Amino acid sequence: MMQFTDFSAILAQFARTDNVKPDDVLFGAGLDLASVAFLEFILELETVTGRDIDVETLDASIVTAGQLYERLFP
């Protein structure tokens, strides 16, 4: 299983920031992650973990980086 530190390091690359905390909001006023960058991030996670991630299961209830991590790596 991927640790949050590894997950956040990859996410930080796509969000163009130095550090991602679990309570950081993914879109809008938070990390301001663009939708294309988010999809590229998911593709990178698939490559790194060797898992297929169905983006259809990622809905609007996921607001923070921590929530996304918990959804993908329960």
PDB file of C-alpha atoms in Angstrom, residues 1-11 19-24 64-70 73:
ATOM      1  CA  MET A   1       0.000   0.000   0.000  1.00  0.00           C
ATOM      2  CA  MET A   2       1.191   3.491  -0.804  1.00  0.00           C
ATOM      3  CA  GLN A   3       1.949   5.717   2.175  1.00  0.00           C
ATOM      4  CA  PHE A   4       0.486   9.224   2.332  1.00  0.00           C
ATOM      5  CA  THR A   5       3.971  10.756   2.143  1.00  0.00           C
ATOM      6  CA  ASP A   6       4.580   9.096  -1.242  1.00  0.00           C
ATOM      7  CA  PHE A   7       1.055   9.951  -2.424  1.00  0.00           C
ATOM      8  CA  SER A   8       1.442  13.596  -1.402  1.00  0.00           C
ATOM      9  CA  ALA A   9       4.877  13.876  -3.045  1.00  0.00           C
ATOM     10  CA  ILE A  10       3.399  12.815  -6.388  1.00  0.00           C
ATOM     11  CA  LEU A  11       0.359  15.064  -5.912  1.00  0.00           C
ATOM     12  CA  ASN A  19       4.035  20.255   0.256  1.00  0.00           C
ATOM     13  CA  VAL A  20       0.597  18.639   0.392  1.00  0.00           C
ATOM     14  CA  LYS A  21      -1.135  18.056   3.714  1.00  0.00           C
ATOM     15  CA  PRO A  22      -4.142  15.745   4.250  1.00  0.00           C
ATOM     16  CA  ASP A  23      -6.495  18.690   4.863  1.00  0.00           C
ATOM     17  CA  ASP A  24      -5.472  20.584   1.702  1.00  0.00           C
ATOM     18  CA  THR A  64      -9.267  17.128   0.401  1.00  0.00           C
ATOM     19  CA  ALA A  65      -6.046  15.300  -0.383  1.00  0.00           C
ATOM     20  CA  GLY A  66      -6.613  13.109   2.671  1.00  0.00           C
ATOM     21  CA  GLN A  67     -10.086  12.099   1.502  1.00  0.00           C
ATOM     22  CA  LEU A  68      -8.727  11.206  -1.927  1.00  0.00           C
ATOM     23  CA  TYR A  69      -5.960   9.132  -0.347  1.00  0.00           C
ATOM     24  CA  GLU A  70      -8.451   7.306   1.872  1.00  0.00           C
ATOM     25  CA  PHE A  73      -5.976   3.410  -0.425  1.00  0.00           C
TER      26      PHE A  73
END
